[in-house]
Short mmCIF file of C-alpha atoms in Angstrom, two decimals:
data_model
loop_
_atom_site.label_atom_id
_atom_site.label_comp_id
_atom_site.label_asym_id
_atom_site.label_seq_id
_atom_site.Cartn_x
_atom_site.Cartn_y
_atom_site.Cartn_z
CA MET A 741 46.04 32.27 17.52
CA ASN A 742 43.81 35.21 16.61
CA ARG A 743 41.05 35.15 19.21
CA SER A 744 38.50 36.48 16.70
CA LYS A 745 38.89 33.28 14.63
CA ARG A 746 38.13 30.89 17.47
CA PRO A 747 34.32 31.00 17.09
CA LEU A 748 34.70 30.25 13.38
CA PHE A 749 36.96 27.27 14.06
CA ALA A 750 34.56 26.10 16.75
CA LEU A 751 31.64 26.26 14.34
CA LEU A 752 33.59 24.36 11.69
CA ALA A 753 34.55 21.68 14.20
CA THR A 754 30.92 21.34 15.32
CA ALA A 755 29.71 21.09 11.72
CA LEU A 756 32.30 18.46 10.89
CA GLY A 757 31.36 16.52 14.00
CA LEU A 758 27.67 16.58 13.08
CA ALA A 759 28.49 15.49 9.55
CA ALA A 760 30.49 12.57 10.90
CA CYS A 761 27.58 11.56 13.12
CA GLU A 762 25.22 11.84 10.18
CA GLN A 763 27.30 9.37 8.18
CA ALA A 764 27.81 6.97 11.10
CA PRO A 765 26.43 3.49 10.33
CA ARG A 766 22.96 2.84 11.70
CA GLN A 767 22.60 -0.25 13.89
CA GLN A 768 18.84 -0.75 13.46
CA ILE A 769 16.96 -1.65 10.30
CA ARG A 770 14.46 1.09 9.48
CA ILE A 771 11.28 0.19 7.59
CA VAL A 772 8.55 2.54 6.30
CA GLY A 773 5.49 2.27 4.08
CA SER A 774 2.11 0.62 3.71
CA SER A 775 -0.33 0.29 6.59
CA THR A 776 -1.63 -2.90 4.93
CA VAL A 777 1.80 -4.55 4.93
CA TYR A 778 2.69 -3.10 8.36
CA PRO A 779 1.19 -6.01 10.42
CA PHE A 780 3.08 -8.58 8.36
CA THR A 781 6.41 -6.76 8.58
CA THR A 782 5.89 -6.14 12.29
CA ALA A 783 5.39 -9.89 12.80
CA VAL A 784 8.60 -10.58 10.88
CA ALA A 785 10.44 -7.94 12.92
CA GLU A 786 9.29 -9.63 16.14
CA ARG A 787 10.48 -13.06 14.96
CA PHE A 788 13.75 -11.54 13.76
CA ALA A 789 14.37 -9.95 17.17
CA GLN A 790 13.59 -13.25 18.93
CA ASN A 791 15.68 -15.44 16.63
CA ARG A 792 18.57 -13.02 16.09
CA PRO A 793 19.27 -11.39 19.47
CA SER A 794 22.71 -10.25 18.30
CA PHE A 795 20.96 -7.67 16.06
CA HIS A 796 18.89 -4.69 17.17
CA ALA A 797 15.11 -4.97 16.72
CA PRO A 798 13.97 -3.25 13.49
CA ILE A 799 11.99 -0.01 13.57
CA VAL A 800 8.76 -0.30 11.55
CA GLU A 801 6.72 2.83 10.68
CA SER A 802 3.30 2.97 9.01
CA THR A 803 3.54 5.94 6.65
CA GLY A 804 1.49 4.79 3.66
CA THR A 805 3.04 3.41 0.49
CA GLY A 806 3.39 6.73 -1.33
CA ALA A 807 4.89 8.63 1.60
CA GLY A 808 7.17 5.67 2.30
CA MET A 809 8.43 5.69 -1.29
CA GLN A 810 9.31 9.36 -0.90
CA LEU A 811 11.45 8.52 2.13
CA PHE A 812 12.92 5.32 0.70
CA CYS A 813 13.93 6.97 -2.58
CA GLY A 814 15.31 10.06 -0.88
CA GLY A 815 18.89 8.80 -0.93
CA VAL A 816 21.54 6.49 0.47
CA GLY A 817 22.87 6.71 4.01
CA ALA A 818 21.85 6.57 7.65
CA ARG A 819 19.11 9.20 7.25
CA PHE A 820 17.16 7.11 4.75
CA PRO A 821 15.09 3.92 5.30
CA ASP A 822 16.37 0.50 4.32
CA VAL A 823 13.05 -1.18 3.49
CA GLU A 824 9.76 0.02 1.99
CA ASN A 825 6.48 -1.85 2.55
CA ALA A 826 4.17 -1.46 -0.44
CA SER A 827 0.58 -2.47 -1.13
CA ARG A 828 1.15 -1.86 -4.83
CA ARG A 829 4.12 -2.06 -7.19
CA ILE A 830 6.64 0.78 -7.29
CA LYS A 831 5.84 3.35 -9.99
CA ALA A 832 8.21 4.17 -12.85
CA SER A 833 8.43 7.76 -11.58
CA GLU A 834 9.36 6.52 -8.09
CA LEU A 835 12.10 4.23 -9.38
CA GLU A 836 13.41 7.12 -11.47
CA ARG A 837 13.52 9.30 -8.34
CA CYS A 838 15.38 6.55 -6.49
CA ARG A 839 18.02 6.39 -9.20
CA ALA A 840 18.33 10.18 -9.38
CA ASN A 841 19.18 10.11 -5.66
CA GLY A 842 21.76 7.34 -5.91
CA VAL A 843 19.47 4.43 -5.01
CA ASN A 844 20.32 2.23 -7.98
CA HIS A 845 20.09 -1.22 -6.39
CA VAL A 846 16.39 -1.55 -5.56
CA ILE A 847 15.39 -5.12 -4.69
CA GLU A 848 11.72 -5.92 -5.35
CA VAL A 849 10.30 -8.81 -3.35
CA PRO A 850 6.65 -9.91 -3.76
CA ILE A 851 5.67 -11.32 -0.36
CA GLY A 852 2.10 -12.54 -0.88
CA ILE A 853 -1.43 -11.61 -1.90
CA ASP A 854 -4.01 -9.42 -0.23
CA GLY A 855 -7.40 -8.25 -1.37
CA LEU A 856 -8.58 -4.70 -1.59
CA ALA A 857 -11.97 -5.29 0.03
CA LEU A 858 -15.17 -3.29 0.19
CA ILE A 859 -16.83 -3.78 3.57
CA GLU A 860 -20.06 -2.95 5.38
CA SER A 861 -21.30 -3.43 8.94
CA ALA A 862 -21.80 -7.07 9.98
CA THR A 863 -24.23 -6.11 12.74
CA ARG A 864 -26.20 -3.55 10.72
CA PRO A 865 -25.94 -4.88 7.16
CA THR A 866 -27.56 -3.08 4.24
CA GLY A 867 -27.06 -5.99 1.86
CA PHE A 868 -24.98 -4.36 -0.85
CA ASN A 869 -24.13 -6.33 -3.99
CA LEU A 870 -22.25 -3.99 -6.29
CA THR A 871 -20.61 -4.07 -9.70
CA LEU A 872 -17.44 -2.25 -10.68
CA ARG A 873 -19.61 0.07 -12.75
CA ASP A 874 -21.69 0.90 -9.64
CA VAL A 875 -18.57 1.71 -7.63
CA TYR A 876 -17.19 3.99 -10.33
CA ALA A 877 -20.53 5.71 -11.03
CA ALA A 878 -21.00 6.42 -7.32
CA LEU A 879 -17.54 7.74 -6.54
CA ALA A 880 -16.06 9.31 -9.69
CA ALA A 881 -15.88 13.08 -9.83
CA GLU A 882 -17.15 13.03 -13.43
CA PRO A 883 -18.65 9.59 -14.11
CA PHE A 884 -18.45 8.82 -17.82
CA GLY A 885 -17.66 12.48 -18.47
CA ARG A 886 -20.83 13.83 -16.84
CA PRO A 887 -21.23 15.89 -13.64
CA GLN A 888 -21.56 13.80 -10.48
CA ARG A 889 -25.11 14.22 -9.13
CA ALA A 890 -25.81 10.89 -7.39
CA ARG A 891 -26.56 11.22 -3.68
CA THR A 892 -27.90 7.71 -3.02
CA TRP A 893 -26.95 4.27 -4.26
CA ARG A 894 -30.38 3.88 -5.85
CA GLU A 895 -29.65 6.88 -8.07
CA VAL A 896 -26.60 4.98 -9.31
CA ASN A 897 -28.51 1.73 -9.90
CA PRO A 898 -32.26 1.24 -9.26
CA ALA A 899 -31.54 -2.24 -7.88
CA LEU A 900 -29.42 -0.86 -5.03
CA PRO A 901 -30.60 0.28 -1.57
CA ASP A 902 -32.00 3.79 -1.21
CA VAL A 903 -29.30 4.94 1.23
CA PRO A 904 -26.84 7.85 0.98
CA ILE A 905 -23.49 7.21 -0.63
CA LEU A 906 -20.89 7.36 2.15
CA VAL A 907 -17.59 5.57 1.63
CA TYR A 908 -14.58 5.68 3.94
CA GLY A 909 -11.34 5.05 2.10
CA PRO A 910 -7.59 5.59 2.10
CA PRO A 911 -5.82 8.91 1.40
CA PRO A 912 -3.74 9.60 -1.73
CA SER A 913 -0.53 8.68 0.13
CA SER A 914 -1.76 5.08 0.50
CA GLY A 915 -0.99 2.24 -1.87
CA THR A 916 -4.48 0.95 -1.10
CA ARG A 917 -5.85 4.14 -2.68
CA ASP A 918 -3.74 3.51 -5.80
CA SER A 919 -4.99 -0.09 -5.93
CA PHE A 920 -8.59 1.05 -5.52
CA VAL A 921 -8.22 3.46 -8.42
CA GLU A 922 -6.51 0.88 -10.64
CA LEU A 923 -8.50 -2.26 -9.81
CA MET A 924 -11.98 -0.84 -9.25
CA LEU A 925 -12.50 2.73 -10.44
CA THR A 926 -10.63 2.46 -13.73
CA LYS A 927 -12.09 -0.95 -14.55
CA GLY A 928 -15.57 0.33 -13.69
CA CYS A 929 -15.00 3.32 -15.94
CA GLU A 930 -13.87 1.11 -18.80
CA THR A 931 -17.09 -0.91 -18.73
CA ASP A 932 -18.20 1.91 -21.03
CA PRO A 933 -16.63 1.26 -24.48
CA ALA A 934 -16.29 4.99 -25.12
CA MET A 935 -14.23 5.43 -21.95
CA LYS A 936 -12.04 2.46 -22.84
CA ALA A 937 -11.43 3.89 -26.33
CA LEU A 938 -10.58 7.25 -24.76
CA LYS A 939 -7.42 5.72 -23.30
CA GLU A 940 -5.95 5.55 -26.79
CA SER A 941 -7.34 8.80 -28.21
CA ASP A 942 -6.87 11.09 -25.18
CA SER A 943 -5.01 9.40 -22.32
CA GLU A 944 -4.92 12.55 -20.18
CA ARG A 945 -8.71 12.93 -20.26
CA HIS A 946 -9.12 9.18 -19.71
CA THR A 947 -7.00 9.43 -16.56
CA ARG A 948 -8.99 12.39 -15.27
CA LEU A 949 -12.41 10.86 -15.88
CA CYS A 950 -11.53 7.33 -14.75
CA THR A 951 -9.40 8.02 -11.67
CA ARG A 952 -10.48 11.29 -10.03
CA ILE A 953 -12.65 10.74 -6.94
CA ARG A 954 -15.48 13.07 -5.98
CA GLU A 955 -14.72 15.60 -3.22
CA ASP A 956 -18.20 16.56 -2.00
CA GLY A 957 -18.24 14.44 1.16
CA ALA A 958 -19.51 11.14 -0.29
CA PHE A 959 -15.96 9.76 -0.14
CA VAL A 960 -14.21 10.43 3.16
CA GLU A 961 -10.46 9.95 3.53
CA ALA A 962 -9.94 7.91 6.69
CA GLY A 963 -6.18 8.30 6.92
CA GLU A 964 -3.83 5.35 7.44
CA ASN A 965 -5.68 4.08 10.54
CA ASP A 966 -7.53 0.98 9.36
CA ASN A 967 -8.82 0.23 12.86
CA LEU A 968 -10.63 3.58 12.91
CA LEU A 969 -12.13 2.84 9.48
CA ILE A 970 -13.42 -0.53 10.78
CA GLN A 971 -14.99 1.25 13.75
CA ARG A 972 -16.76 3.85 11.63
CA VAL A 973 -18.15 1.30 9.17
CA SER A 974 -19.25 -1.20 11.81
CA GLN A 975 -21.29 1.41 13.67
CA ASN A 976 -23.10 2.92 10.68
CA GLN A 977 -25.56 1.06 8.48
CA GLY A 978 -25.25 1.92 4.80
CA THR A 979 -21.61 3.00 5.13
CA ILE A 980 -18.97 1.27 3.01
CA GLY A 981 -15.25 1.05 3.70
CA VAL A 982 -12.25 0.36 1.46
CA LEU A 983 -9.29 -1.46 3.04
CA GLY A 984 -7.05 -4.52 2.86
CA TYR A 985 -8.72 -7.93 3.16
CA SER A 986 -6.45 -8.99 6.02
CA PHE A 987 -7.94 -6.27 8.25
CA MET A 988 -11.45 -7.35 7.26
CA GLU A 989 -10.66 -10.97 8.12
CA GLU A 990 -9.47 -9.95 11.60
CA ASN A 991 -12.77 -8.15 12.27
CA LEU A 992 -15.47 -10.44 10.86
CA ASP A 993 -17.51 -9.98 14.02
CA ARG A 994 -17.83 -6.28 13.13
CA VAL A 995 -17.69 -6.03 9.33
CA ARG A 996 -18.33 -8.23 6.31
CA GLY A 997 -17.26 -8.13 2.68
CA VAL A 998 -19.38 -6.52 -0.02
CA PRO A 999 -19.73 -8.76 -3.10
CA ILE A 1000 -18.67 -7.27 -6.43
CA GLY A 1001 -20.26 -8.87 -9.45
CA GLY A 1002 -21.62 -11.54 -7.10
CA VAL A 1003 -18.14 -12.49 -5.81
CA ALA A 1004 -17.43 -11.83 -2.12
CA PRO A 1005 -13.89 -11.22 -0.84
CA SER A 1006 -12.44 -14.40 0.70
CA ALA A 1007 -9.10 -16.16 0.87
CA ASP A 1008 -10.11 -18.42 -2.03
CA THR A 1009 -11.47 -15.67 -4.32
CA ILE A 1010 -8.40 -13.53 -3.67
CA ARG A 1011 -5.94 -16.39 -4.13
CA GLY A 1012 -7.64 -17.23 -7.41
CA PHE A 1013 -7.87 -13.56 -8.45
CA THR A 1014 -11.62 -13.92 -9.06
CA TYR A 1015 -12.41 -11.10 -6.63
CA PRO A 1016 -11.58 -7.90 -8.52
CA GLY A 1017 -9.63 -6.41 -5.61
CA ALA A 1018 -6.93 -9.13 -5.47
CA ARG A 1019 -3.40 -7.65 -5.52
CA GLN A 1020 0.19 -8.55 -4.75
CA LEU A 1021 2.03 -7.02 -1.78
CA TYR A 1022 5.72 -6.11 -1.84
CA VAL A 1023 8.73 -5.12 0.19
CA TYR A 1024 11.54 -3.13 -1.43
CA VAL A 1025 15.06 -3.34 -0.02
CA LYS A 1026 17.88 -0.84 -0.64
CA GLY A 1027 20.81 -2.84 -1.99
CA GLU A 1028 23.30 -0.10 -1.13
CA HIS A 1029 22.50 -0.70 2.56
CA LEU A 1030 22.95 -4.49 2.59
CA ASP A 1031 26.52 -4.36 3.90
CA ALA A 1032 26.09 -1.18 5.92
CA VAL A 1033 23.10 -2.00 8.14
CA PRO A 1034 23.59 -5.07 10.36
CA GLY A 1035 21.00 -7.79 9.89
CA LEU A 1036 19.38 -6.53 6.70
CA ARG A 1037 20.13 -9.70 4.74
CA GLU A 1038 19.01 -11.85 7.66
CA PHE A 1039 15.79 -9.85 8.01
CA LEU A 1040 14.83 -10.60 4.41
CA ALA A 1041 15.61 -14.28 4.98
CA GLU A 1042 13.26 -14.22 8.00
CA TYR A 1043 10.52 -12.73 5.81
CA ALA A 1044 10.94 -15.61 3.38
CA ARG A 1045 10.48 -18.10 6.22
CA GLY A 1046 7.16 -16.52 7.14
CA TRP A 1047 5.31 -16.21 3.83
CA GLY A 1048 4.76 -19.84 2.77
CA PRO A 1049 1.58 -21.95 3.21
CA GLY A 1050 1.06 -22.68 6.90
CA ALA A 1051 3.83 -20.30 7.99
CA TYR A 1052 3.24 -17.67 10.64
CA LEU A 1053 2.31 -14.79 8.30
CA THR A 1054 -0.68 -16.75 7.04
CA ASP A 1055 -2.00 -16.59 10.62
CA ARG A 1056 -1.93 -12.81 10.24
CA GLY A 1057 -4.00 -12.97 7.04
CA LEU A 1058 -1.32 -12.99 4.34
CA ILE A 1059 -2.37 -15.19 1.40
CA PRO A 1060 0.63 -17.09 -0.04
CA LEU A 1061 1.67 -16.54 -3.63
CA PRO A 1062 1.13 -19.41 -6.10
CA ASP A 1063 4.07 -21.85 -6.02
CA PRO A 1064 5.92 -20.54 -9.12
CA LEU A 1065 5.73 -16.90 -7.97
CA ARG A 1066 6.74 -17.84 -4.44
CA ALA A 1067 9.77 -19.72 -5.79
CA THR A 1068 10.79 -16.58 -7.67
CA SER A 1069 10.49 -14.50 -4.50
CA MET A 1070 12.58 -17.03 -2.59
CA ALA A 1071 15.30 -16.76 -5.22
CA ILE A 1072 15.23 -12.95 -4.98
CA ALA A 1073 15.53 -13.13 -1.18
CA ARG A 1074 18.66 -15.27 -1.59
CA THR A 1075 20.43 -13.47 -4.44
CA MET A 1076 19.02 -9.92 -4.02
CA PRO A 1077 19.31 -8.70 -7.63
CA ALA A 1078 18.49 -5.13 -8.62
CA MET A 1079 15.02 -4.93 -10.14
CA ARG A 1080 14.37 -3.97 -13.75
CA ALA A 1081 12.02 -1.21 -14.79
CA ASP A 1082 10.18 -3.46 -17.28
CA GLY A 1083 6.42 -3.26 -16.96
CA LEU A 1084 6.29 -0.31 -14.55
CA HIS A 1085 3.71 2.41 -15.11
#
């Protein structure tokens, strides 16, 4: 053999070996996504490991819904996650990216209800009682198409406390941020008939005016660490936080819900969708991995055991879906059909 060719053959052998390792089946379920859904999925992963010792314990990462979707939709194979936690529904653009990368069998499973809650300190309360219009007017970059000049809540509404506007909320990578924009900012914007009409006449401008958040320090991105957000809000009177209701419920000695339109966040107001922040939570499963990753089917079955009334996820703050919706989710967990794109935005 020509000695000069040996390094080349060695490199090719190494590359082929690495490629083989890359395609080797993964033995652990890998889950990414929402920090709001993370505690629920972690609880399911713990039960799964206890009840199914023949399988490896799943790996659960809190990346935020948006960042998790990027990973989940990146492709098929051992390098890519099997499950995505989501605090909002998958977007049409995300599903399109999944399909472009060979992820054609996306299974959408609603797991329960959570509330996107506004909170303030329980030990140093200011006594906020806001409307959706107040929230939008205080935090939009261009409220109702005008420059943002409000520095205090009283400048937004004379009936509100004369304290500086300071709101800690989720970053753009978070599904909670998307829910906040959709359920509170946009609806607050559309309390103005002209803004609502703008959606039909100039949808691009409507999106800019109704969804863009001010960037002058009144709204502070708190990352994906909800515990840190709780700490900051609880210690500072007049500060408001935006996070999932389940985290608020776990910390009622430190924070309390801010009423919106006179309705405070609670299990009942969220279950009945009377609190404006009520939203469904989801997990998305990659159908192409069902037969490749051991325990993936069984993991989804364990999730279904935990989400009903009185089941262990309700102890963690998950609010069960109404009976008809929960029955639909149970059927999906059994049959695992690929989702349709109908109704996605």
